[in-house]
Coordinates of C-alpha atoms and ligand atoms in Angstrom, one line a residue:
X8 CA 5.3 -24.6 11.7
X9 CA 6.8 -21.9 9.4
X10 CA 6.3 -18.2 9.6
X11 CA 6.9 -16.0 6.6
X12 CA 6.8 -12.3 5.7
X13 CA 5.5 -11.3 2.3
X14 CA 6.0 -8.1 0.3
X15 CA 3.1 -8.2 -2.1
X16 CA 4.4 -5.5 -4.5
X17 CA 2.9 -3.6 -7.4
X18 CA 5.5 -4.8 -9.7
X19 CA 7.6 -7.3 -7.7
X20 CA 6.8 -9.5 -4.7
X21 CA 9.1 -11.1 -2.3
X22 CA 8.9 -13.7 0.5
X23 CA 11.3 -14.0 3.5
X24 CA 11.7 -15.9 6.8
X25 CA 14.2 -15.8 9.6
X26 CA 17.0 -18.3 9.5
X27 CA 18.0 -20.4 12.5
X28 CA 20.2 -17.5 13.7
X29 CA 17.3 -15.1 13.7
X30 CA 18.5 -13.3 10.6
X31 CA 16.0 -12.5 7.8
X32 CA 16.6 -14.3 4.5
X33 CA 14.8 -14.1 1.3
X34 CA 13.6 -17.3 -0.4
X35 CA 15.1 -17.2 -3.9
X36 CA 12.9 -17.6 -6.9
X37 CA 15.1 -20.1 -8.8
X38 CA 12.9 -20.4 -11.8
X39 CA 13.3 -16.7 -12.6
X40 CA 16.8 -16.6 -11.1
X41 CA 15.8 -13.7 -8.9
X42 CA 15.2 -12.8 -5.3
X43 CA 11.8 -11.4 -6.3
X44 CA 8.8 -12.5 -8.3
X45 CA 7.3 -10.2 -11.0
X46 CA 3.7 -9.5 -9.9
X47 CA 2.5 -10.3 -13.4
X48 CA 0.0 -13.0 -14.3
X49 CA -0.4 -14.4 -17.8
X50 CA -3.6 -16.4 -18.6
X51 CA -2.1 -18.4 -21.4
X52 CA -5.2 -20.7 -21.7
X53 CA -7.9 -22.2 -19.6
X54 CA -5.5 -24.6 -18.0
X55 CA -2.4 -22.6 -17.8
X56 CA -1.9 -19.5 -15.7
X57 CA 1.7 -18.3 -15.4
X58 CA 3.0 -15.9 -12.7
X59 CA 6.4 -14.2 -12.8
X60 CA 9.0 -13.3 -15.4
X61 CA 7.6 -15.5 -18.2
X62 CA 4.3 -13.6 -17.8
X63 CA 6.1 -10.3 -17.9
X64 CA 7.8 -11.4 -21.1
X65 CA 4.4 -11.6 -22.8
X66 CA 3.2 -8.1 -22.1
X67 CA 3.8 -6.7 -25.6
X68 CA 2.8 -9.8 -27.6
X69 CA -0.2 -11.1 -25.5
X70 CA -1.0 -7.9 -23.6
X71 CA -4.7 -8.7 -23.5
X72 CA -4.1 -11.9 -21.6
X73 CA -1.6 -10.4 -19.1
X74 CA -2.5 -8.7 -15.8
X75 CA -0.1 -6.4 -14.1
X76 CA -0.2 -3.6 -11.5
X77 CA -3.2 -5.3 -9.9
X78 CA -2.3 -3.8 -6.5
X79 CA -3.5 -0.5 -7.8
X80 CA -7.0 -1.9 -7.9
X81 CA -7.2 -4.2 -4.9
X82 CA -10.0 -3.2 -2.5
X83 CA -11.0 -0.1 -4.6
X84 CA -14.7 0.5 -4.8
X85 CA -14.6 1.0 -8.5
X86 CA -12.1 -1.8 -9.0
X87 CA -12.0 -3.4 -12.5
X88 CA -12.2 -7.1 -13.1
X89 CA -10.5 -9.4 -15.6
X90 CA -12.1 -12.0 -17.7
X91 CA -10.3 -14.9 -19.4
X92 CA -11.8 -18.0 -20.9
X93 CA -15.3 -17.1 -19.5
X94 CA -13.9 -16.8 -16.0
X95 CA -13.9 -13.5 -14.2
X96 CA -11.2 -12.5 -11.6
X97 CA -11.3 -9.7 -9.1
X98 CA -8.0 -7.9 -8.2
X99 CA -8.2 -9.8 -4.9
X100 CA -8.3 -13.1 -6.8
X101 CA -5.4 -12.1 -9.1
X102 CA -3.4 -11.1 -6.0
X103 CA -4.2 -14.6 -4.5
X104 CA -2.6 -16.1 -7.6
X105 CA 0.7 -14.2 -7.0
X106 CA 0.6 -15.2 -3.3
X107 CA 0.0 -18.8 -4.3
X108 CA 3.1 -18.7 -6.5
X109 CA 5.2 -17.3 -3.7
X110 CA 3.9 -20.1 -1.5
X111 CA 4.8 -22.7 -4.2
X112 CA 8.4 -21.3 -4.4
X113 CA 8.9 -22.0 -0.8
X114 CA 7.2 -25.5 -1.0
X115 CA 9.4 -26.4 -4.0
X116 CA 12.3 -25.9 -1.6
X117 CA 10.9 -28.2 1.0
X118 CA 9.2 -25.9 3.5
X119 CA 5.6 -25.1 4.2
X120 CA 4.1 -21.7 4.5
X121 CA 1.7 -21.6 7.4
X122 CA 1.5 -18.2 9.1
X123 CA 2.3 -15.0 7.3
X124 CA 2.5 -11.3 7.6
X125 CA 1.7 -9.4 4.4
X126 CA 2.8 -5.8 3.9
X127 CA 0.6 -3.0 2.6
X128 CA 1.4 0.7 1.8
X129 CA 0.9 3.0 4.8
X130 CA -1.8 4.9 3.0
X131 CA -4.0 1.8 2.3
X132 CA -7.5 2.3 3.7
X133 CA -9.6 -0.3 5.4
X134 CA -10.9 -1.8 2.2
X135 CA -7.6 -2.3 0.6
X136 CA -6.3 -3.9 3.8
X137 CA -9.2 -6.3 4.1
X138 CA -8.9 -7.2 0.4
X139 CA -5.2 -7.9 0.8
X140 CA -5.9 -10.1 3.8
X141 CA -8.6 -11.9 1.9
X142 CA -6.2 -12.5 -1.0
X143 CA -3.9 -14.2 1.5
X144 CA -6.7 -16.4 2.8
X145 CA -7.7 -17.3 -0.8
X146 CA -4.1 -18.5 -1.3
X147 CA -4.5 -20.8 1.7
X148 CA -2.3 -18.7 4.0
X149 CA -3.0 -17.9 7.7
X150 CA -2.6 -14.1 7.7
X151 CA -1.4 -13.3 11.2
X152 CA -1.4 -9.6 10.5
X153 CA -0.7 -6.9 7.9
X154 CA 2.1 -4.4 8.5
X155 CA 2.8 -1.1 6.8
X156 CA 5.6 -1.4 4.2
X157 CA 7.8 1.5 5.6
X158 CA 7.4 0.1 9.1
X159 CA 8.6 -3.3 7.9
X160 CA 11.5 -1.6 6.1
X161 CA 12.4 0.2 9.3
X162 CA 12.2 -3.0 11.3
X163 CA 14.6 -4.8 8.8
X164 CA 17.1 -1.9 9.0
X165 CA 16.9 -1.6 12.7
X166 CA 17.3 -5.4 13.2
X167 CA 20.9 -4.5 12.4
X168 CA 21.3 -1.6 14.7
X169 CA 18.8 -0.5 17.4
X170 CA 19.9 1.9 20.0
X171 CA 18.6 5.4 20.4
X172 CA 15.3 7.3 19.4
X173 CA 15.3 8.1 15.8
X174 CA 13.2 9.9 13.2
X175 CA 13.4 8.1 9.9
X176 CA 12.4 9.1 6.5
X177 CA 11.6 6.1 4.3
X178 CA 12.0 6.9 0.6
X179 CA 10.4 3.9 -1.3
X180 CA 10.7 4.0 -5.0
X181 CA 9.3 0.8 -6.5
X182 CA 8.2 -0.2 -9.9
X183 CA 4.9 1.6 -10.0
X184 CA 4.6 3.7 -6.9
X185 CA 6.6 6.2 -4.9
X186 CA 6.0 6.4 -1.1
X187 CA 7.5 8.8 1.4
X188 CA 6.9 8.0 5.1
X189 CA 8.2 9.7 8.2
X190 CA 8.6 7.3 11.1
X191 CA 9.5 7.8 14.7
X192 CA 11.3 5.0 16.4
X193 CA 11.4 5.4 20.2
X194 CA 12.7 3.5 23.2
X195 CA 10.9 3.6 26.5
X196 CA 12.8 4.2 29.7
X197 CA 12.0 0.9 31.3
X198 CA 12.9 -2.0 29.1
X199 CA 14.3 -0.6 25.9
X200 CA 11.1 -1.5 24.0
X201 CA 11.1 0.1 20.6
X202 CA 8.0 1.7 19.2
X203 CA 7.5 2.5 15.6
X204 CA 5.0 5.2 14.8
X205 CA 4.1 6.7 11.4
X206 CA 4.1 10.5 11.5
X207 CA 3.3 11.4 7.9
X208 CA 2.9 9.8 4.5
X209 CA 3.1 11.2 1.0
X210 CA 4.0 10.2 -2.5
X211 CA 2.3 9.3 -5.7
X212 CA 0.4 6.2 -6.9
X213 CA 1.7 6.3 -10.4
X214 CA 5.4 7.1 -10.2
X215 CA 8.0 4.4 -10.2
X216 CA 10.6 2.4 -12.1
X217 CA 8.1 1.9 -14.9
X218 CA 8.3 5.6 -15.8
X219 CA 12.1 5.2 -16.1
X220 CA 11.5 2.2 -18.3
X221 CA 9.1 4.1 -20.5
X222 CA 11.6 6.9 -21.1
X223 CA 14.3 4.4 -22.0
X224 CA 11.8 2.5 -24.2
X225 CA 11.0 5.7 -26.1
X226 CA 14.7 6.5 -26.4
X227 CA 15.6 3.1 -27.8
X228 CA 12.6 3.0 -30.1
X229 CA 13.5 6.3 -31.6
X230 CA 17.1 5.3 -32.0
X231 CA 16.1 2.1 -33.8
X232 CA 13.9 4.1 -36.1
X233 CA 16.6 6.6 -36.8
X234 CA 19.2 3.9 -37.5
X235 CA 16.9 2.2 -40.0
X236 CA 15.2 5.2 -41.5
X237 CA 11.8 4.1 -40.2
X238 CA 9.0 5.8 -38.4
X239 CA 7.6 4.3 -35.2
X240 CA 4.5 2.9 -36.9
X241 CA 6.7 0.8 -39.1
X242 CA 7.8 -1.3 -36.1
X243 CA 5.9 -4.6 -35.6
X244 CA 4.7 -6.0 -32.3
X245 CA 7.7 -8.4 -32.0
X246 CA 10.2 -5.6 -32.3
X247 CA 8.3 -3.6 -29.7
X248 CA 8.3 -6.6 -27.4
X249 CA 12.0 -7.1 -28.1
X250 CA 12.7 -3.5 -27.0
X251 CA 10.3 -3.7 -24.1
X252 CA 11.9 -6.9 -22.7
X253 CA 15.4 -5.4 -23.0
X254 CA 14.6 -2.0 -21.4
X255 CA 14.5 -3.1 -17.8
X256 CA 17.7 -5.1 -18.1
X257 CA 19.5 -2.2 -19.7
X258 CA 18.2 0.1 -16.9
X259 CA 19.6 -2.3 -14.3
X260 CA 22.9 -2.5 -16.1
X261 CA 23.2 1.3 -16.0
X262 CA 22.9 1.1 -12.2
X263 CA 26.3 -0.6 -12.3
X264 CA 27.9 0.5 -15.5
X265 CA 28.5 3.9 -17.2
X266 CA 27.1 2.6 -20.5
X267 CA 25.4 -0.4 -22.0
X268 CA 24.5 -1.8 -25.4
X269 CA 21.1 -3.1 -26.5
X270 CA 20.7 -5.2 -29.6
X271 CA 17.3 -5.1 -31.3
X272 CA 16.1 -7.0 -34.3
X273 CA 14.3 -4.2 -36.3
X274 CA 12.1 -6.0 -38.8
X275 CA 14.8 -8.6 -39.2
X276 CA 17.8 -6.2 -39.2
X277 CA 20.0 -6.3 -36.2
X278 CA 20.5 -2.8 -34.7
X279 CA 22.9 -1.9 -31.9
X280 CA 22.0 1.0 -29.6
X281 CA 24.5 2.4 -27.0
X282 CA 23.0 4.2 -24.0
X283 CA 25.2 6.0 -21.5
X284 CA 24.3 6.6 -17.8
X285 CA 24.5 10.3 -18.6
X286 CA 21.9 10.0 -21.3
X287 CA 19.7 8.0 -19.1
X288 CA 20.0 10.5 -16.2
X289 CA 19.3 13.4 -18.4
X290 CA 16.1 11.9 -19.9
X291 CA 14.8 11.1 -16.4
X292 CA 15.9 14.1 -14.4
X293 CA 12.4 15.4 -14.1
X294 CA 11.2 12.1 -12.5
X295 CA 13.9 12.4 -9.8
X296 CA 12.8 16.0 -9.3
X297 CA 9.2 14.8 -8.8
X298 CA 10.2 12.4 -6.1
X299 CA 12.2 15.1 -4.3
X300 CA 9.1 17.4 -4.4
X301 CA 7.1 14.7 -2.7
X302 CA 9.8 14.4 0.0
X303 CA 9.6 18.2 0.7
X304 CA 5.8 18.0 0.7
X305 CA 5.8 15.2 3.2
X306 CA 8.4 16.9 5.4
X307 CA 6.1 20.0 5.5
X308 CA 3.3 17.8 7.1
X309 CA 5.4 17.5 10.3
X310 CA 6.7 21.0 11.1
X311 CA 10.1 21.3 12.9
X312 CA 11.0 17.7 12.3
X313 CA 14.6 16.7 12.3
X314 CA 15.4 13.6 10.2
X315 CA 18.1 11.4 11.6
X316 CA 18.2 8.7 9.0
X317 CA 16.9 8.3 5.4
X318 CA 16.2 4.7 4.3
X319 CA 16.3 3.9 0.6
X320 CA 13.8 1.2 -0.1
X321 CA 12.4 -0.2 -3.4
X322 CA 14.3 -1.7 -6.4
X323 CA 14.5 1.7 -8.2
X324 CA 16.7 3.2 -5.5
X325 CA 19.5 1.0 -7.0
X326 CA 19.8 3.7 -9.6
X327 CA 22.7 5.9 -8.7
X328 CA 20.8 9.1 -9.6
X329 CA 18.4 8.4 -6.8
X330 CA 21.0 7.9 -4.1
X331 CA 22.9 11.0 -5.3
X332 CA 19.8 13.2 -5.2
X333 CA 18.7 12.0 -1.7
X334 CA 22.3 12.2 -0.4
X335 CA 22.5 15.8 -1.7
X336 CA 19.4 16.7 0.3
X337 CA 20.3 14.7 3.4
X338 CA 24.1 14.5 3.5
X339 CA 25.5 11.7 5.5
X340 CA 22.1 10.3 6.6
X341 CA 21.3 7.9 3.8
X342 CA 21.3 4.2 4.3
X343 CA 20.6 1.5 1.7
X344 CA 20.8 -2.3 2.1
X345 CA 19.0 -4.7 -0.2
X346 CA 16.3 -2.2 -1.0
X347 CA 14.2 -4.6 -3.0
X348 CA 14.1 -7.1 -0.1
X349 CA 14.0 -4.9 3.0
X350 CA 10.2 -4.8 3.2
X351 CA 9.8 -8.7 3.0
X352 CA 12.6 -9.1 5.6
X353 CA 11.0 -6.7 8.0
X354 CA 7.7 -8.5 7.5
X355 CA 9.5 -11.8 8.3
X356 CA 10.8 -10.3 11.6
X357 CA 7.4 -9.1 12.5
X358 CA 5.8 -12.4 11.6
X359 CA 8.2 -14.2 13.9
X360 CA 7.4 -11.9 16.8
X361 CA 3.7 -12.5 16.3
X362 CA 4.3 -16.2 15.8
X363 CA 5.8 -16.3 19.2
X364 CA 2.7 -14.6 20.7
X365 CA 0.5 -17.1 19.0
X366 CA 2.5 -20.0 20.3
X367 CA 2.4 -18.7 23.8
X368 CA -1.4 -18.3 23.6
X369 CA -1.8 -21.9 22.6
X370 CA 0.8 -23.4 24.8
X371 CA -0.9 -26.8 24.8
X372 CA -0.6 -27.3 21.1
X373 CA 2.6 -29.1 20.3
X374 CA 5.2 -27.2 18.5
X375 CA 8.3 -29.1 17.8
X376 CA 11.6 -27.3 18.0
X377 CA 12.9 -28.8 14.8
X378 CA 9.9 -27.5 12.8
X379 CA 10.4 -24.0 13.9
X380 CA 12.9 -22.0 11.8
X381 CA 13.9 -19.7 14.7
X382 CA 15.0 -20.4 18.2
X383 CA 12.6 -19.4 20.9
X384 CA 15.3 -17.4 22.6
X385 CA 15.9 -15.3 19.6
X386 CA 12.3 -14.7 19.0
X387 CA 11.8 -13.7 22.6
X388 CA 14.6 -11.3 22.2
X389 CA 13.1 -9.8 19.1
X390 CA 9.6 -9.6 20.6
X391 CA 11.0 -7.7 23.6
X392 CA 12.7 -5.2 21.3
X393 CA 9.8 -4.1 19.3
X394 CA 6.2 -3.1 19.6
X395 CA 4.7 -1.8 16.4
X396 CA 2.1 0.8 17.2
X397 CA -0.9 0.2 14.9
X398 CA -2.2 3.5 13.7
X399 CA -5.3 4.6 11.8
X400 CA -4.4 4.6 8.1
X401 CA -7.1 7.2 7.3
X402 CA -9.2 9.9 9.0
X403 CA -12.8 9.0 9.8
X404 CA -15.9 10.9 10.7
X405 CA -19.7 11.4 10.2
X406 CA -21.5 13.6 7.8
X407 CA -23.5 16.2 9.7
X408 CA -25.3 19.5 9.0
X409 CA -23.7 22.7 10.1
X410 CA -26.6 25.1 10.8
X411 CA -24.4 27.9 12.1
X412 CA -24.1 30.0 8.9
X413 CA -26.8 31.7 6.9
X414 CA -27.3 28.6 4.9
X415 CA -27.2 25.0 6.2
X416 CA -24.0 23.1 5.1
X417 CA -23.5 19.4 5.0
X418 CA -20.0 18.6 6.1
X419 CA -17.8 15.8 7.1
X420 CA -16.4 16.2 10.6
X421 CA -13.1 14.4 11.1
X422 CA -13.4 12.6 14.4
X423 CA -10.3 10.5 14.1
X424 CA -7.3 11.6 12.1
X425 CA -4.6 9.6 10.3
X426 CA -1.9 8.3 12.6
X427 CA -3.8 8.0 15.8
X428 CA -3.1 5.0 17.9
X429 CA -5.5 2.1 17.4
X430 CA -8.0 1.4 18.7
X431 CA -8.9 5.1 18.3
X432 CA -12.2 6.3 19.8
X433 CA -14.0 9.6 19.5
X434 CA -17.4 10.8 20.6
X435 CA -19.5 13.9 19.9
X436 CA -23.0 15.0 20.5
X437 CA -25.4 16.1 17.7
X438 CA -29.1 16.9 17.4
X439 CA -31.9 16.0 15.0
X440 CA -32.5 18.6 12.3
X441 CA -36.2 19.1 13.2
X442 CA -38.8 18.2 15.8
X443 CA -40.6 14.9 15.4
X444 CA -37.9 13.5 13.1
X445 CA -38.6 9.8 12.5
X446 CA -35.0 8.8 12.1
X447 CA -31.5 9.8 11.5
X448 CA -29.3 8.7 8.7
X449 CA -25.8 8.7 10.1
X450 CA -23.2 8.4 7.3
X451 CA -19.6 7.4 8.0
X452 CA -16.7 8.6 5.8
X453 CA -13.1 7.7 5.3
X454 CA -10.6 10.2 3.9
X455 CA -6.9 11.2 3.8
X456 CA -7.2 14.7 5.1
X457 CA -6.0 16.1 8.4
X458 CA -8.6 18.9 8.3
X459 CA -11.2 19.1 11.1
X460 CA -14.0 19.4 8.5
X461 CA -14.3 18.9 4.8
X462 CA -16.7 18.3 2.0
X463 CA -18.1 14.7 2.0
X464 CA -18.3 12.8 -1.2
X465 CA -22.1 12.8 -1.2
X466 CA -24.3 15.7 -0.2
X467 CA -27.3 15.7 2.2
X468 CA -29.5 14.1 -0.4
X469 CA -27.0 11.4 -1.1
X470 CA -25.9 12.8 -4.4
X471 CA -22.3 12.7 -5.3
X472 CA -20.4 15.9 -4.9
X473 CA -17.0 17.2 -5.9
X474 CA -14.3 16.8 -3.3
X475 CA -10.6 17.5 -3.4
X476 CA -9.2 14.4 -5.1
X477 CA -6.2 14.5 -2.7
X478 CA -8.5 13.9 0.2
X479 CA -9.8 10.6 -1.2
X480 CA -13.1 10.9 0.6
X481 CA -15.0 7.7 0.6
X482 CA -18.4 6.8 2.0
X483 CA -18.1 3.7 4.1
X484 CA -21.7 3.2 5.0
X485 CA -24.5 4.4 7.1
X486 CA -26.3 3.8 10.4
X487 CA -30.1 4.3 10.6
X488 CA -31.1 5.7 14.0
X489 CA -34.8 5.4 14.6
X490 CA -36.3 8.0 16.9
X491 CA -39.5 7.6 18.9
X492 CA -42.6 9.8 18.1
X493 CA -42.5 13.4 19.3
X494 CA -38.7 13.6 19.7
X495 CA -37.8 17.2 20.1
X496 CA -35.0 18.6 18.0
X497 CA -33.1 19.4 21.2
X498 CA -32.6 15.7 21.9
X499 CA -28.8 15.0 22.2
X500 CA -27.6 12.1 20.1
X501 CA -24.2 10.8 21.1
X502 CA -22.2 9.6 18.1
X503 CA -19.1 7.4 18.7
X504 CA -16.6 6.2 16.1
X505 CA -14.1 3.4 17.1
X506 CA -11.5 2.4 14.6
X507 CA -9.3 -0.7 14.9
X508 CA -7.4 -2.8 12.5
X509 CA -10.5 -4.7 11.4
X510 CA -12.7 -1.8 10.7
X511 CA -14.9 1.1 11.9
X512 CA -17.5 0.6 14.6
X513 CA -20.1 3.4 14.6
X514 CA -22.5 3.9 17.5
X515 CA -25.3 6.3 18.2
X516 CA -27.1 6.7 21.5
X517 CA -30.3 8.6 22.0
X518 CA -29.4 10.0 25.4
X519 CA -33.0 10.8 26.3
X520 CA -34.2 7.2 25.9
X521 CA -31.0 5.3 26.1
X522 CA -31.7 3.6 22.8
X523 CA -28.5 2.4 21.2
X524 CA -27.8 1.8 17.5
X525 CA -24.6 0.4 16.1
X526 CA -23.0 -0.9 13.0
X527 CA -19.6 -2.3 11.9
X528 CA -18.2 -1.0 8.6
X529 CA -15.5 -2.7 6.8
X530 CA -16.0 -2.0 3.1
X531 CA -17.8 0.6 1.1
X532 CA -19.6 -1.9 -1.2
X533 CA -23.4 -2.3 -1.4
X534 CA -24.3 1.1 0.0
X535 CA -27.8 1.8 -1.0
X536 CA -28.4 5.5 -0.7
X537 CA -32.1 6.2 -0.2
X538 CA -32.7 9.7 -1.5
X539 CA -36.3 9.8 -0.6
X540 CA -35.8 10.0 3.1
X541 CA -33.2 12.5 4.1
X542 CA -32.7 12.8 7.8
X543 CA -29.5 14.1 9.1
X544 CA -28.0 15.3 12.4
X545 CA -27.0 18.9 13.0
X546 CA -24.0 20.2 14.9
X547 CA -25.4 22.5 17.5
X548 CA -28.4 22.4 19.8
X549 CA -29.7 26.0 19.2
Ligands
ADP26 P1 7.4 -2.9 -6.0 O1 7.2 -1.6 -6.7 O2 6.5 -3.9 -6.5 O3 7.4 -2.8 -4.5 P2 10.4 -3.2 -6.1 O4 10.6 -2.4 -4.9 O5 11.0 -4.5 -6.1 O6 8.9 -3.5 -6.4 O7 10.9 -2.3 -7.3 C1 10.8 -2.7 -8.6 C2 11.4 -1.7 -9.5 O8 12.8 -1.7 -9.2 C3 11.3 -2.1 -11.0 O9 10.9 -1.0 -11.7 C4 12.7 -2.6 -11.3 O10 13.0 -2.4 -12.7 C5 13.5 -1.7 -10.4 N1 14.9 -2.2 -10.2 C6 15.2 -3.4 -9.6 N2 16.5 -3.5 -9.6 C7 17.1 -2.4 -10.2 C8 18.4 -2.0 -10.5 N3 19.5 -2.7 -10.2 N4 18.5 -0.8 -11.1 C9 17.5 0.0 -11.4 N5 16.2 -0.4 -11.2 C10 16.0 -1.6 -10.6
MG27 MG1 7.4 -2.2 -2.7

């Protein structure tokens, strides 16, 4: 039985396992001659779907048959779908194609992929998580668990060196996203067990290596036009694809060399463009500044924090300008090892720890030593060293009416905040709005705010209302609580939210009758808001 860790990335994905010495190793993608797999899918025709570099090479010429950045849409309520040859794919199904390709890479090298851990961004909500898990299942994988990407990165770094308590800032600049995460790793007094806890997250959904590529693309395109006395409209699709396909390679070269040459066929005429690292750094300085602003913003979320170590994660941190900027801000604290593989390696470590637990639980099922890619001793050692504390990825709470002011206000009360240990449970008592209310419509919301109360995404009547986009408020669903005839408005209704890795459990108890109502919410789909019957709960009893 083989256990793998998978980094299902926005632009590149990666699969890893532990070798027989217990060290994480990435399975090489020989076909693309790379340690990673481009998360790009090309629907060439009905019978041929290509994943990886070849798909990426077709973006400019066959853009309408190529899907990329699908991770931005996975599990989103308003997710788009993709139709090719009369077949429609959801982002989850596209992700499953990428996972299947990773599985095939391993199989072509003679191993099977049974149990896996897949990584997700720390800020992914429940829907994105459950969709990611579903993508794994569609690809025929047994998903043991999901793990937050920065936590996985920290695991892979700390597999090298674990000693004392540490506060770590993970700076993850990938191809399409930038994530900052502050993590606390701690040792307990008894057995040296290490806990990993996420303290704060920040970053931007659309900031990554692609933005550096775009700047370089514009630069080369303009240079090609200047050289040949053309205007951009004169360049055909092939020339654009030629530039596009050379941009990323040129960028990678500039991570090692001071200057590089790019040769482009401009409408048949060969043109040579020289780019220096200085040029490149000048044209992208604002992007580096943006990432550093997010770092400061995230630090401000945890006042008085002292960062001990900064981990550079994500392929884009290979660019010297990134290391320089982060090093200038955190002198002597920056660490970087295989930044484009660290997440997959950490997931492989975690998968092996979980694999051990699974095997112990099913001791009577035969597991042959030779099939396992890691010795039991080594796994036991790893398992004893880490416990990964699962935390709530979002804040959760009910929508209720605040009757305290001069005018009633419908608000979202945050019961459970981001970063609480799961399962997280919170209870509060509310009251019906009026006497003889037939029922209560208890709405459950998810959001990214740490505020005690905020504006929900629908008002009392169920109509959408404007919220701060940064809070990403989402309606998860609702629970109908039926009340018996003649219920006075002073009847206490006890509302409980329980959040664990699989979803949100909402419960309401009419404390005067003992009647209990409950529901389990996992996704925000299919919510039917009935505007004709508005019945809410209010905060106070007077
Ligand atoms: P993801 O965003 O999918 O998690 P990665 O962390 O692998 O993916 O980052 C991919 C990004 O890293 C791409 O934009 C890629 O061009 C960039 N990248 C990879 N290697 C280098 C390098 N040597 N120099 C500069 N950028 C690189
Ligand atoms: Mg990544």
